[in-house]
One Martini backbone bead per residue (centre of mass of N, CA, C, O) as a GRO file, in nm:
protein
  428
    1UNK     BB    1  10.981   9.600   5.824
    2UNK     BB    2  11.013   9.650   6.130
    3UNK     BB    3  11.174   9.390   6.198
    4UNK     BB    4  11.418   9.462   6.026
    5UNK     BB    5  11.501   9.723   6.171
    6UNK     BB    6  11.551   9.596   6.451
    7UNK     BB    7  11.758   9.380   6.368
    8UNK     BB    8  11.975   9.598   6.260
    9UNK     BB    9  11.925   9.778   6.561
   10UNK     BB   10  11.985   9.672   6.869
   11UNK     BB   11  12.180   9.870   7.007
   12UNK     BB   12  12.020  10.133   6.971
   13UNK     BB   13  11.764  10.039   7.117
   14UNK     BB   14  11.887   9.973   7.393
   15UNK     BB   15  11.999  10.255   7.443
   16UNK     BB   16  11.728  10.407   7.439
   17UNK     BB   17  11.594  10.252   7.667
   18UNK     BB   18  11.803  10.321   7.886
   19UNK     BB   19  11.774  10.627   7.873
   20UNK     BB   20  11.473  10.636   7.935
   21UNK     BB   21  11.490  10.498   8.212
   22UNK     BB   22  11.680  10.704   8.344
   23UNK     BB   23  11.497  10.951   8.313
   24UNK     BB   24  11.258  10.836   8.469
   25UNK     BB   25  11.412  10.791   8.735
   26UNK     BB   26  11.499  11.092   8.776
   27UNK     BB   27  11.198  11.220   8.750
   28UNK     BB   28  11.105  11.057   8.975
   29UNK     BB   29  10.962  11.092   9.265
   30UNK     BB   30  10.997  11.064   9.578
   31UNK     BB   31  10.842  11.008   9.868
   32UNK     BB   32  10.965  11.255  10.023
   33UNK     BB   33  10.927  11.465   9.766
   34UNK     BB   34  10.624  11.464   9.695
   35UNK     BB   35  10.563  11.536  10.005
   36UNK     BB   36  10.487  11.660  10.291
   37UNK     BB   37  10.498  11.585  10.616
   38UNK     BB   38  10.242  11.515  10.823
   39UNK     BB   39  10.078  11.442  11.103
   40UNK     BB   40   9.889  11.236  10.975
   41UNK     BB   41  10.108  11.062  10.851
   42UNK     BB   42  10.258  10.985  11.111
   43UNK     BB   43  10.018  10.859  11.264
   44UNK     BB   44   9.946  10.642  11.054
   45UNK     BB   45  10.212  10.489  11.060
   46UNK     BB   46  10.211  10.419  11.364
   47UNK     BB   47   9.920  10.286  11.388
   48UNK     BB   48  10.027  10.041  11.176
   49UNK     BB   49  10.368   9.992  11.242
   50UNK     BB   50  10.381   9.935  11.528
   51UNK     BB   51  10.454   9.680  11.750
   52UNK     BB   52  10.209   9.736  11.949
   53UNK     BB   53   9.986   9.634  11.762
   54UNK     BB   54  10.047   9.330  11.801
   55UNK     BB   55  10.018   9.328  12.107
   56UNK     BB   56   9.721   9.419  12.118
   57UNK     BB   57   9.611   9.187  11.949
   58UNK     BB   58   9.694   8.965  12.151
   59UNK     BB   59   9.523   9.065  12.385
   60UNK     BB   60   9.250   9.033  12.239
   61UNK     BB   61   9.273   8.730  12.190
   62UNK     BB   62   9.283   8.649  12.487
   63UNK     BB   63   9.010   8.777  12.567
   64UNK     BB   64   8.842   8.617  12.357
   65UNK     BB   65   8.914   8.337  12.471
   66UNK     BB   66   8.775   8.387  12.746
   67UNK     BB   67   8.491   8.397  12.631
   68UNK     BB   68   8.484   8.112  12.518
   69UNK     BB   69   8.547   7.969  12.791
   70UNK     BB   70   8.298   8.083  12.953
   71UNK     BB   71   8.089   7.900  12.766
   72UNK     BB   72   8.171   7.658  12.929
   73UNK     BB   73   8.065   7.389  13.065
   74UNK     BB   74   8.064   7.151  13.272
   75UNK     BB   75   8.217   6.863  13.293
   76UNK     BB   76   8.190   6.553  13.243
   77UNK     BB   77   8.185   6.240  13.432
   78UNK     BB   78   8.400   5.950  13.446
   79UNK     BB   79   8.385   5.641  13.644
   80UNK     BB   80   8.552   5.411  13.884
   81UNK     BB   81   8.445   5.171  14.132
   82UNK     BB   82   8.612   4.974  14.389
   83UNK     BB   83   8.491   4.722  14.601
   84UNK     BB   84   8.616   4.486  14.793
   85UNK     BB   85   8.901   4.411  14.681
   86UNK     BB   86   9.032   4.382  14.976
   87UNK     BB   87   9.105   4.180  15.278
   88UNK     BB   88   8.947   4.016  15.539
   89UNK     BB   89   8.843   3.722  15.549
   90UNK     BB   90   8.575   3.720  15.337
   91UNK     BB   91   8.753   3.970  15.173
   92UNK     BB   92   9.019   3.823  15.052
   93UNK     BB   93   8.867   3.784  14.797
   94UNK     BB   94   8.829   3.895  14.469
   95UNK     BB   95   8.532   3.776  14.417
   96UNK     BB   96   8.387   4.012  14.620
   97UNK     BB   97   8.396   4.234  14.437
   98UNK     BB   98   8.299   4.580  14.338
   99UNK     BB   99   8.185   4.740  14.034
  100UNK     BB  100   8.157   5.094  13.924
  101UNK     BB  101   8.009   5.254  13.654
  102UNK     BB  102   8.005   5.614  13.590
  103UNK     BB  103   7.786   5.908  13.537
  104UNK     BB  104   7.836   6.278  13.544
  105UNK     BB  105   7.627   6.574  13.599
  106UNK     BB  106   7.626   6.938  13.583
  107UNK     BB  107   7.402   7.203  13.681
  108UNK     BB  108   7.364   7.528  13.609
  109UNK     BB  109   7.263   7.793  13.819
  110UNK     BB  110   7.166   8.137  13.820
  111UNK     BB  111   7.336   8.234  13.556
  112UNK     BB  112   7.644   8.163  13.536
  113UNK     BB  113   7.715   8.153  13.237
  114UNK     BB  114   7.618   8.434  13.156
  115UNK     BB  115   7.791   8.590  13.368
  116UNK     BB  116   8.065   8.486  13.269
  117UNK     BB  117   8.045   8.597  12.982
  118UNK     BB  118   7.994   8.892  13.059
  119UNK     BB  119   8.259   8.937  13.212
  120UNK     BB  120   8.445   8.870  12.971
  121UNK     BB  121   8.341   9.096  12.784
  122UNK     BB  122   8.419   9.332  12.967
  123UNK     BB  123   8.723   9.261  12.967
  124UNK     BB  124   8.752   9.310  12.667
  125UNK     BB  125   8.686   9.612  12.684
  126UNK     BB  126   8.920   9.686  12.871
  127UNK     BB  127   9.146   9.597  12.681
  128UNK     BB  128   9.075   9.791  12.450
  129UNK     BB  129   9.112  10.056  12.615
  130UNK     BB  130   9.406  10.007  12.694
  131UNK     BB  131   9.515   9.999  12.410
  132UNK     BB  132   9.430  10.286  12.336
  133UNK     BB  133   9.595  10.426  12.553
  134UNK     BB  134   9.872  10.336  12.455
  135UNK     BB  135   9.847  10.455  12.167
  136UNK     BB  136   9.796  10.749  12.256
  137UNK     BB  137  10.066  10.784  12.392
  138UNK     BB  138  10.229  10.740  12.136
  139UNK     BB  139  10.099  10.969  11.964
  140UNK     BB  140  10.188  11.193  12.157
  141UNK     BB  141  10.488  11.154  12.110
  142UNK     BB  142  10.480  11.207  11.807
  143UNK     BB  143  10.365  11.493  11.822
  144UNK     BB  144  10.594  11.614  11.990
  145UNK     BB  145  10.818  11.544  11.786
  146UNK     BB  146  10.694  11.706  11.555
  147UNK     BB  147  10.718  11.980  11.694
  148UNK     BB  148  11.024  11.976  11.731
  149UNK     BB  149  11.085  11.962  11.427
  150UNK     BB  150  10.949  12.229  11.350
  151UNK     BB  151  11.118  12.409  11.534
  152UNK     BB  152  11.388  12.336  11.398
  153UNK     BB  153  11.309  12.451  11.120
  154UNK     BB  154  11.260  12.745  11.218
  155UNK     BB  155  11.552  12.799  11.310
  156UNK     BB  156  11.683  12.798  11.033
  157UNK     BB  157  11.557  13.058  10.926
  158UNK     BB  158  11.686  13.241  11.138
  159UNK     BB  159  11.983  13.165  11.077
  160UNK     BB  160  11.980  13.262  10.783
  161UNK     BB  161  11.915  13.559  10.844
  162UNK     BB  162  12.155  13.608  11.027
  163UNK     BB  163  12.376  13.547  10.817
  164UNK     BB  164  12.293  13.752  10.601
  165UNK     BB  165  12.325  14.001  10.782
  166UNK     BB  166  12.622  13.956  10.861
  167UNK     BB  167  12.737  13.969  10.573
  168UNK     BB  168  12.641  14.252  10.508
  169UNK     BB  169  12.787  14.395  10.742
  170UNK     BB  170  13.069  14.302  10.669
  171UNK     BB  171  13.080  14.457  10.402
  172UNK     BB  172  13.033  14.741  10.524
  173UNK     BB  173  13.276  14.739  10.714
  174UNK     BB  174  13.490  14.707  10.495
  175UNK     BB  175  13.429  14.980  10.360
  176UNK     BB  176  13.480  15.156  10.611
  177UNK     BB  177  13.771  15.070  10.658
  178UNK     BB  178  13.871  15.163  10.374
  179UNK     BB  179  13.767  15.471  10.463
  180UNK     BB  180  13.840  15.519  10.773
  181UNK     BB  181  13.569  15.493  10.968
  182UNK     BB  182  13.696  15.229  11.082
  183UNK     BB  183  13.849  15.010  11.249
  184UNK     BB  184  13.997  14.701  11.219
  185UNK     BB  185  13.840  14.550  11.452
  186UNK     BB  186  13.560  14.568  11.318
  187UNK     BB  187  13.610  14.350  11.105
  188UNK     BB  188  13.661  14.119  11.306
  189UNK     BB  189  13.388  14.132  11.443
  190UNK     BB  190  13.223  14.076  11.189
  191UNK     BB  191  13.358  13.805  11.125
  192UNK     BB  192  13.276  13.668  11.390
  193UNK     BB  193  12.971  13.696  11.354
  194UNK     BB  194  12.956  13.528  11.096
  195UNK     BB  195  13.072  13.267  11.211
  196UNK     BB  196  12.859  13.227  11.429
  197UNK     BB  197  12.620  13.214  11.228
  198UNK     BB  198  12.723  12.965  11.073
  199UNK     BB  199  12.728  12.774  11.314
  200UNK     BB  200  12.429  12.803  11.388
  201UNK     BB  201  12.325  12.688  11.120
  202UNK     BB  202  12.457  12.411  11.133
  203UNK     BB  203  12.323  12.333  11.401
  204UNK     BB  204  12.030  12.361  11.309
  205UNK     BB  205  12.044  12.145  11.087
  206UNK     BB  206  12.126  11.913  11.274
  207UNK     BB  207  11.883  11.926  11.464
  208UNK     BB  208  11.674  11.872  11.242
  209UNK     BB  209  11.780  11.596  11.159
  210UNK     BB  210  11.745  11.461  11.434
  211UNK     BB  211  11.440  11.511  11.456
  212UNK     BB  212  11.362  11.350  11.200
  213UNK     BB  213  11.487  11.082  11.288
  214UNK     BB  214  11.319  11.047  11.545
  215UNK     BB  215  11.047  11.043  11.401
  216UNK     BB  216  11.106  10.801  11.202
  217UNK     BB  217  11.149  10.578  11.428
  218UNK     BB  218  10.839  10.522  11.482
  219UNK     BB  219  10.825  10.368  11.172
  220UNK     BB  220  11.134  10.240  11.112
  221UNK     BB  221  11.318  10.449  11.025
  222UNK     BB  222  11.675  10.560  10.967
  223UNK     BB  223  11.586  10.849  10.858
  224UNK     BB  224  11.550  11.219  10.750
  225UNK     BB  225  11.460  11.193  10.423
  226UNK     BB  226  11.255  11.454  10.464
  227UNK     BB  227  10.977  11.659  10.468
  228UNK     BB  228  10.799  11.929  10.618
  229UNK     BB  229  10.494  12.055  10.726
  230UNK     BB  230  10.506  12.396  10.851
  231UNK     BB  231  10.232  12.541  10.857
  232UNK     BB  232  10.100  12.456  11.142
  233UNK     BB  233  10.310  12.610  11.328
  234UNK     BB  234  10.178  12.913  11.264
  235UNK     BB  235   9.915  12.810  11.382
  236UNK     BB  236   9.658  12.966  11.594
  237UNK     BB  237   9.443  12.790  11.807
  238UNK     BB  238   9.146  12.849  12.044
  239UNK     BB  239   9.015  12.589  12.089
  240UNK     BB  240   8.769  12.400  12.262
  241UNK     BB  241   8.703  12.125  12.404
  242UNK     BB  242   8.500  11.898  12.485
  243UNK     BB  243   8.316  11.782  12.732
  244UNK     BB  244   8.339  11.480  12.876
  245UNK     BB  245   8.615  11.356  12.763
  246UNK     BB  246   8.804  11.054  12.721
  247UNK     BB  247   8.997  10.769  12.762
  248UNK     BB  248   8.994  10.743  13.069
  249UNK     BB  249   8.685  10.738  13.101
  250UNK     BB  250   8.643  10.490  12.923
  251UNK     BB  251   8.803  10.296  13.100
  252UNK     BB  252   8.649  10.339  13.368
  253UNK     BB  253   8.377  10.252  13.255
  254UNK     BB  254   8.465   9.965  13.183
  255UNK     BB  255   8.547   9.889  13.474
  256UNK     BB  256   8.271   9.932  13.599
  257UNK     BB  257   8.120   9.723  13.427
  258UNK     BB  258   8.300   9.485  13.513
  259UNK     BB  259   8.232   9.504  13.812
  260UNK     BB  260   7.929   9.450  13.778
  261UNK     BB  261   7.968   9.167  13.653
  262UNK     BB  262   8.107   9.049  13.907
  263UNK     BB  263   7.868   9.074  14.091
  264UNK     BB  264   7.681   8.885  13.934
  265UNK     BB  265   7.872   8.641  13.949
  266UNK     BB  266   7.882   8.620  14.261
  267UNK     BB  267   7.571   8.582  14.303
  268UNK     BB  268   7.545   8.303  14.150
  269UNK     BB  269   7.699   8.137  14.383
  270UNK     BB  270   7.442   8.111  14.576
  271UNK     BB  271   7.377   7.887  14.376
  272UNK     BB  272   7.337   7.566  14.349
  273UNK     BB  273   7.481   7.275  14.188
  274UNK     BB  274   7.359   7.005  14.054
  275UNK     BB  275   7.410   6.647  14.071
  276UNK     BB  276   7.418   6.355  13.854
  277UNK     BB  277   7.407   5.988  13.886
  278UNK     BB  278   7.504   5.705  13.678
  279UNK     BB  279   7.517   5.335  13.708
  280UNK     BB  280   7.713   5.020  13.701
  281UNK     BB  281   7.693   4.728  13.894
  282UNK     BB  282   7.936   4.477  13.987
  283UNK     BB  283   7.921   4.148  14.108
  284UNK     BB  284   8.153   3.916  14.167
  285UNK     BB  285   7.943   3.743  14.317
  286UNK     BB  286   7.771   3.604  14.043
  287UNK     BB  287   7.762   3.836  13.818
  288UNK     BB  288   7.599   4.076  13.901
  289UNK     BB  289   7.374   4.349  13.823
  290UNK     BB  290   7.332   4.718  13.878
  291UNK     BB  291   7.159   5.009  13.914
  292UNK     BB  292   7.283   5.349  13.966
  293UNK     BB  293   7.173   5.635  14.159
  294UNK     BB  294   7.242   5.998  14.196
  295UNK     BB  295   7.298   6.295  14.412
  296UNK     BB  296   7.384   6.661  14.440
  297UNK     BB  297   7.413   6.953  14.673
  298UNK     BB  298   7.504   7.234  14.790
  299UNK     BB  299   7.562   7.395  15.104
  300UNK     BB  300   7.572   7.721  15.205
  301UNK     BB  301   7.638   7.944  14.976
  302UNK     BB  302   7.569   8.228  15.076
  303UNK     BB  303   7.767   8.236  15.314
  304UNK     BB  304   8.028   8.141  15.159
  305UNK     BB  305   7.987   8.404  14.936
  306UNK     BB  306   7.987   8.684  15.083
  307UNK     BB  307   8.274   8.797  15.036
  308UNK     BB  308   8.268   8.813  14.723
  309UNK     BB  309   8.032   9.008  14.703
  310UNK     BB  310   8.154   9.238  14.871
  311UNK     BB  311   8.401   9.283  14.697
  312UNK     BB  312   8.256   9.345  14.428
  313UNK     BB  313   8.102   9.593  14.536
  314UNK     BB  314   8.352   9.759  14.616
  315UNK     BB  315   8.479   9.771  14.331
  316UNK     BB  316   8.240   9.921  14.204
  317UNK     BB  317   8.261  10.175  14.384
  318UNK     BB  318   8.547  10.252  14.306
  319UNK     BB  319   8.495  10.290  14.002
  320UNK     BB  320   8.287  10.517  14.037
  321UNK     BB  321   8.474  10.714  14.193
  322UNK     BB  322   8.702  10.737  13.977
  323UNK     BB  323   8.539  10.889  13.770
  324UNK     BB  324   8.498  11.149  13.932
  325UNK     BB  325   8.796  11.211  13.979
  326UNK     BB  326   8.890  11.214  13.681
  327UNK     BB  327   8.699  11.433  13.580
  328UNK     BB  328   8.820  11.658  13.759
  329UNK     BB  329   9.118  11.639  13.675
  330UNK     BB  330   9.082  11.673  13.369
  331UNK     BB  331   8.934  11.942  13.382
  332UNK     BB  332   9.165  12.102  13.513
  333UNK     BB  333   9.381  12.048  13.296
  334UNK     BB  334   9.227  12.166  13.059
  335UNK     BB  335   9.198  12.451  13.173
  336UNK     BB  336   9.500  12.505  13.196
  337UNK     BB  337   9.577  12.464  12.897
  338UNK     BB  338   9.385  12.671  12.775
  339UNK     BB  339   9.504  12.914  12.928
  340UNK     BB  340   9.796  12.882  12.830
  341UNK     BB  341   9.732  12.904  12.525
  342UNK     BB  342   9.610  13.187  12.538
  343UNK     BB  343   9.865  13.332  12.640
  344UNK     BB  344  10.048  13.245  12.408
  345UNK     BB  345   9.878  13.362  12.177
  346UNK     BB  346   9.900  13.656  12.266
  347UNK     BB  347  10.209  13.681  12.249
  348UNK     BB  348  10.241  13.596  11.956
  349UNK     BB  349  10.068  13.825  11.838
  350UNK     BB  350  10.232  14.066  11.954
  351UNK     BB  351  10.498  14.002  11.821
  352UNK     BB  352  10.389  14.016  11.527
  353UNK     BB  353  10.256  14.318  11.556
  354UNK     BB  354  10.493  14.478  11.738
  355UNK     BB  355  10.790  14.372  11.754
  356UNK     BB  356  10.886  14.294  11.467
  357UNK     BB  357  10.835  14.560  11.317
  358UNK     BB  358  11.013  14.733  11.505
  359UNK     BB  359  11.277  14.573  11.469
  360UNK     BB  360  11.293  14.606  11.160
  361UNK     BB  361  11.305  14.916  11.157
  362UNK     BB  362  11.562  14.943  11.325
  363UNK     BB  363  11.746  14.793  11.131
  364UNK     BB  364  11.703  14.974  10.886
  365UNK     BB  365  11.799  15.241  11.010
  366UNK     BB  366  12.082  15.154  11.103
  367UNK     BB  367  12.187  15.042  10.829
  368UNK     BB  368  12.149  15.295  10.663
  369UNK     BB  369  12.334  15.476  10.834
  370UNK     BB  370  12.582  15.289  10.811
  371UNK     BB  371  12.597  15.286  10.491
  372UNK     BB  372  12.648  15.605  10.454
  373UNK     BB  373  12.917  15.661  10.648
  374UNK     BB  374  12.871  15.754  10.913
  375UNK     BB  375  12.898  15.824  11.286
  376UNK     BB  376  12.615  15.761  11.424
  377UNK     BB  377  12.685  15.459  11.356
  378UNK     BB  378  12.762  15.140  11.476
  379UNK     BB  379  12.830  14.812  11.489
  380UNK     BB  380  12.700  14.766  11.764
  381UNK     BB  381  12.417  14.873  11.688
  382UNK     BB  382  12.363  14.683  11.460
  383UNK     BB  383  12.395  14.421  11.622
  384UNK     BB  384  12.172  14.481  11.831
  385UNK     BB  385  11.935  14.508  11.634
  386UNK     BB  386  11.959  14.223  11.511
  387UNK     BB  387  11.940  14.066  11.779
  388UNK     BB  388  11.657  14.160  11.854
  389UNK     BB  389  11.519  14.022  11.615
  390UNK     BB  390  11.616  13.735  11.672
  391UNK     BB  391  11.493  13.714  11.956
  392UNK     BB  392  11.198  13.751  11.867
  393UNK     BB  393  11.186  13.507  11.678
  394UNK     BB  394  11.274  13.297  11.889
  395UNK     BB  395  11.045  13.349  12.086
  396UNK     BB  396  10.817  13.269  11.892
  397UNK     BB  397  10.906  12.976  11.850
  398UNK     BB  398  10.890  12.892  12.147
  399UNK     BB  399  10.588  12.956  12.180
  400UNK     BB  400  10.491  12.763  11.959
  401UNK     BB  401  10.601  12.511  12.085
  402UNK     BB  402  10.439  12.527  12.350
  403UNK     BB  403  10.160  12.538  12.222
  404UNK     BB  404  10.178  12.255  12.072
  405UNK     BB  405  10.245  12.082  12.317
  406UNK     BB  406   9.983  12.148  12.463
  407UNK     BB  407   9.808  12.033  12.232
  408UNK     BB  408   9.905  11.742  12.262
  409UNK     BB  409   9.794  11.706  12.547
  410UNK     BB  410   9.501  11.771  12.474
  411UNK     BB  411   9.464  11.543  12.268
  412UNK     BB  412   9.513  11.318  12.472
  413UNK     BB  413   9.280  11.380  12.675
  414UNK     BB  414   9.047  11.380  12.430
  415UNK     BB  415   9.103  11.175  12.192
  416UNK     BB  416   9.158  11.282  11.890
  417UNK     BB  417   9.323  11.006  11.770
  418UNK     BB  418   9.121  10.763  11.750
  419UNK     BB  419   9.066  10.728  11.438
  420UNK     BB  420   9.340  10.592  11.381
  421UNK     BB  421   9.274  10.334  11.540
  422UNK     BB  422   9.015  10.249  11.394
  423UNK     BB  423   9.138  10.214  11.110
  424UNK     BB  424   9.347  10.002  11.197
  425UNK     BB  425   9.144   9.790  11.305
  426UNK     BB  426   8.992   9.750  11.035
  427UNK     BB  427   9.240   9.646  10.871
  428UNK     BB  428   9.279   9.390  11.069
   0.00000   0.00000   0.00000
């Protein structure tokens, strides 16, 4: 019975299905509208989708291939020697020549192979730390761009409040001019102020769009059609990072360890590697054969390799000294940033607690008096009171921007975003 019903109404059924699909498509939220983009979202996208991820992976593959190659022992040698091939007198005949086919092997002594593999593995660690440093630099740029985008979004809110206030004052001035309480030019000034506020709002929205587009370009998107989670922008945290941490110190430590491995590798060259040879000699005259054996070992290796050992030791000392220098420099910069953020946080808090409430009360008092139609307040005083509040809000946004940019630098110095790199490496 059901099949008969469908067969008789195919057009109506297809139309219902099409309408249902269209409604579902319209009601389904887009990726950008599903939720606001957070800093964690942006960093995760860049950590897995930036082209430098593939470059770093190629560097690691090259370093890993060097480890494999370091484990290869010296190659055996096969050769042929022909003696008395031709000459003068009794050796002018080819029948007096002697040919020797031989096989030679060299044995590495002094732990050369192990030291070579160890040095290659430490170089692999240095490559990995350098890759992390490059990616952390990139994530720091993303975080700074994210802060700039949030600051641009905050400016929009201020511009909207400024425009709303200007429009309200323009209406009040129009009523006062109609009642002959203010001259005609006051209405023009109010209209000019409103126009300027509208232009400022349009510019703020455009700046925010550009900032979102710039941020999206880090993960390959072509536009800024998404929203931002602006909640973290207003949060001021005064936490201090742990001491003696940071990707620079990790890299220098890896370089110090690699330098130590090079010292051990250079010292192994003081031990000579013996070679043994065995062959079969054929005597052309008479077609006789004989077995030949021989061997060799280098002399004077310790003196000949003294310069390489001294250089490797000096490089290890330099690496150790650079760790101490970097630790002091990074510590000073962290102290400076922490102090700067504390000063910014204090000013941000005082603006929120003292300046903004006072400025808002002044605006309310002046506008109430202006709206009552008296002559005690003029348009100029109203405009000045509103501008003072706008300036205070703008100052707070600028301070928040500087606070979070300093936080981005602090996160970079302390390697706070290393977990994003680790998760990306595990997925690869």
